[in-house]
Coordinates of C-alpha atoms in Angstrom, one line a residue:
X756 CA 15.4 -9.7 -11.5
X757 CA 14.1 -11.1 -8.2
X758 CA 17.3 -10.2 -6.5
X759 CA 16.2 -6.8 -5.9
X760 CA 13.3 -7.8 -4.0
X761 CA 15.7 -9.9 -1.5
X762 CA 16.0 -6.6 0.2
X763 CA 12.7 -6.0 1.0
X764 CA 11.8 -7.0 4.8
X765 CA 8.2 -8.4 3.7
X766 CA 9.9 -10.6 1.2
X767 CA 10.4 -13.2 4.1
X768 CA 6.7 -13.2 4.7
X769 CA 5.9 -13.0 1.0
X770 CA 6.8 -15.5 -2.2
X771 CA 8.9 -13.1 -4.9
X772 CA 6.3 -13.0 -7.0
X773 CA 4.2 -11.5 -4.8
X774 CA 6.5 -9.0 -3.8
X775 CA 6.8 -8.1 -7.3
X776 CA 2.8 -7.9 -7.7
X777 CA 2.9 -5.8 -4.2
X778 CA 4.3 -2.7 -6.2
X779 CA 1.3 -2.3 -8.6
X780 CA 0.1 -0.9 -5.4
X781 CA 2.1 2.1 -5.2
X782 CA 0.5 3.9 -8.2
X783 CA -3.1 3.2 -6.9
X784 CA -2.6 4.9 -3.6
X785 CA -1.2 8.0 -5.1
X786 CA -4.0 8.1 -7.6
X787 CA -6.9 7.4 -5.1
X788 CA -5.6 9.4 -2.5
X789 CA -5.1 12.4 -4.6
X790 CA -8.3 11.8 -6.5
X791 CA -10.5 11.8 -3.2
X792 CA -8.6 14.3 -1.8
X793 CA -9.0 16.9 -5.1
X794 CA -12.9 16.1 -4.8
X795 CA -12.7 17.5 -1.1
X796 CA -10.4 20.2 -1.0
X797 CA -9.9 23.1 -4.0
X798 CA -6.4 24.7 -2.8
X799 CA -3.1 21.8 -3.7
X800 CA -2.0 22.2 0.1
X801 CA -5.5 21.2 1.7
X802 CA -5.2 18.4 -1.3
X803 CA -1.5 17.3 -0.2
X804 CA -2.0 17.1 3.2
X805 CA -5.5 14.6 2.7
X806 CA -4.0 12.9 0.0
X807 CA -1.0 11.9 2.4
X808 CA -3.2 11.1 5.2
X809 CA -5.4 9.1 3.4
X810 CA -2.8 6.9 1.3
X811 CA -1.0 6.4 5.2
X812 CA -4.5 5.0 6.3
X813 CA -4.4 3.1 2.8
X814 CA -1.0 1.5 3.3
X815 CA -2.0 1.0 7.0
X816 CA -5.8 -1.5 5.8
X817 CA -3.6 -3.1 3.4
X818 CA -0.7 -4.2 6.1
X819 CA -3.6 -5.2 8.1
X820 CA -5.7 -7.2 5.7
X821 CA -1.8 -8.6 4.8
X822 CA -1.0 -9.9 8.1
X823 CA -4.5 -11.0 8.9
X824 CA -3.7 -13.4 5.2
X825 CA -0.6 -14.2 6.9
X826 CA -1.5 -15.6 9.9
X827 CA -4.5 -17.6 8.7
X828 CA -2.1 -19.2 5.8
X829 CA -0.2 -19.9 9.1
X830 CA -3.0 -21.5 11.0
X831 CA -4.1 -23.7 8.2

């Protein structure tokens, strides 16, 4: 089942099982971004457009609260 995940970049950085756990994630940014987005906007293109902005700045804190992990696991 793991074998999959062997071709994932990350998975050098991350054990298998948390590579695994990493794609619970995907479902949450859609849902949150489209959620806050809907409660901004009323028309689905205004709502599209925010909802992909937001899940790339999403994506973006998480990498960065990732590798910030990373390199203190590192330094200890």
């Amino acid at each position: 089942m793991f074998a999959v995940f062997n071709l994932i970049p990350f998975n050098a950085v991350l054990p298998p099982l948390a590579a695994v756990s990493l794609w619970y994630a995907v479902p949450l940014i859609v849902s949150v971004s489209l959620v806050c987005a809907a409660t901004r906007h009323e028309e689905l293109g205004p709502i599209l457009n925010h909802a992909v902005r937001f899940g790339a700045w999403i994506v973006v804190f998480m990498a960065v609260v990732m590798a910030v992990l990373w390199l203190m696991g590192k330094l200890v």
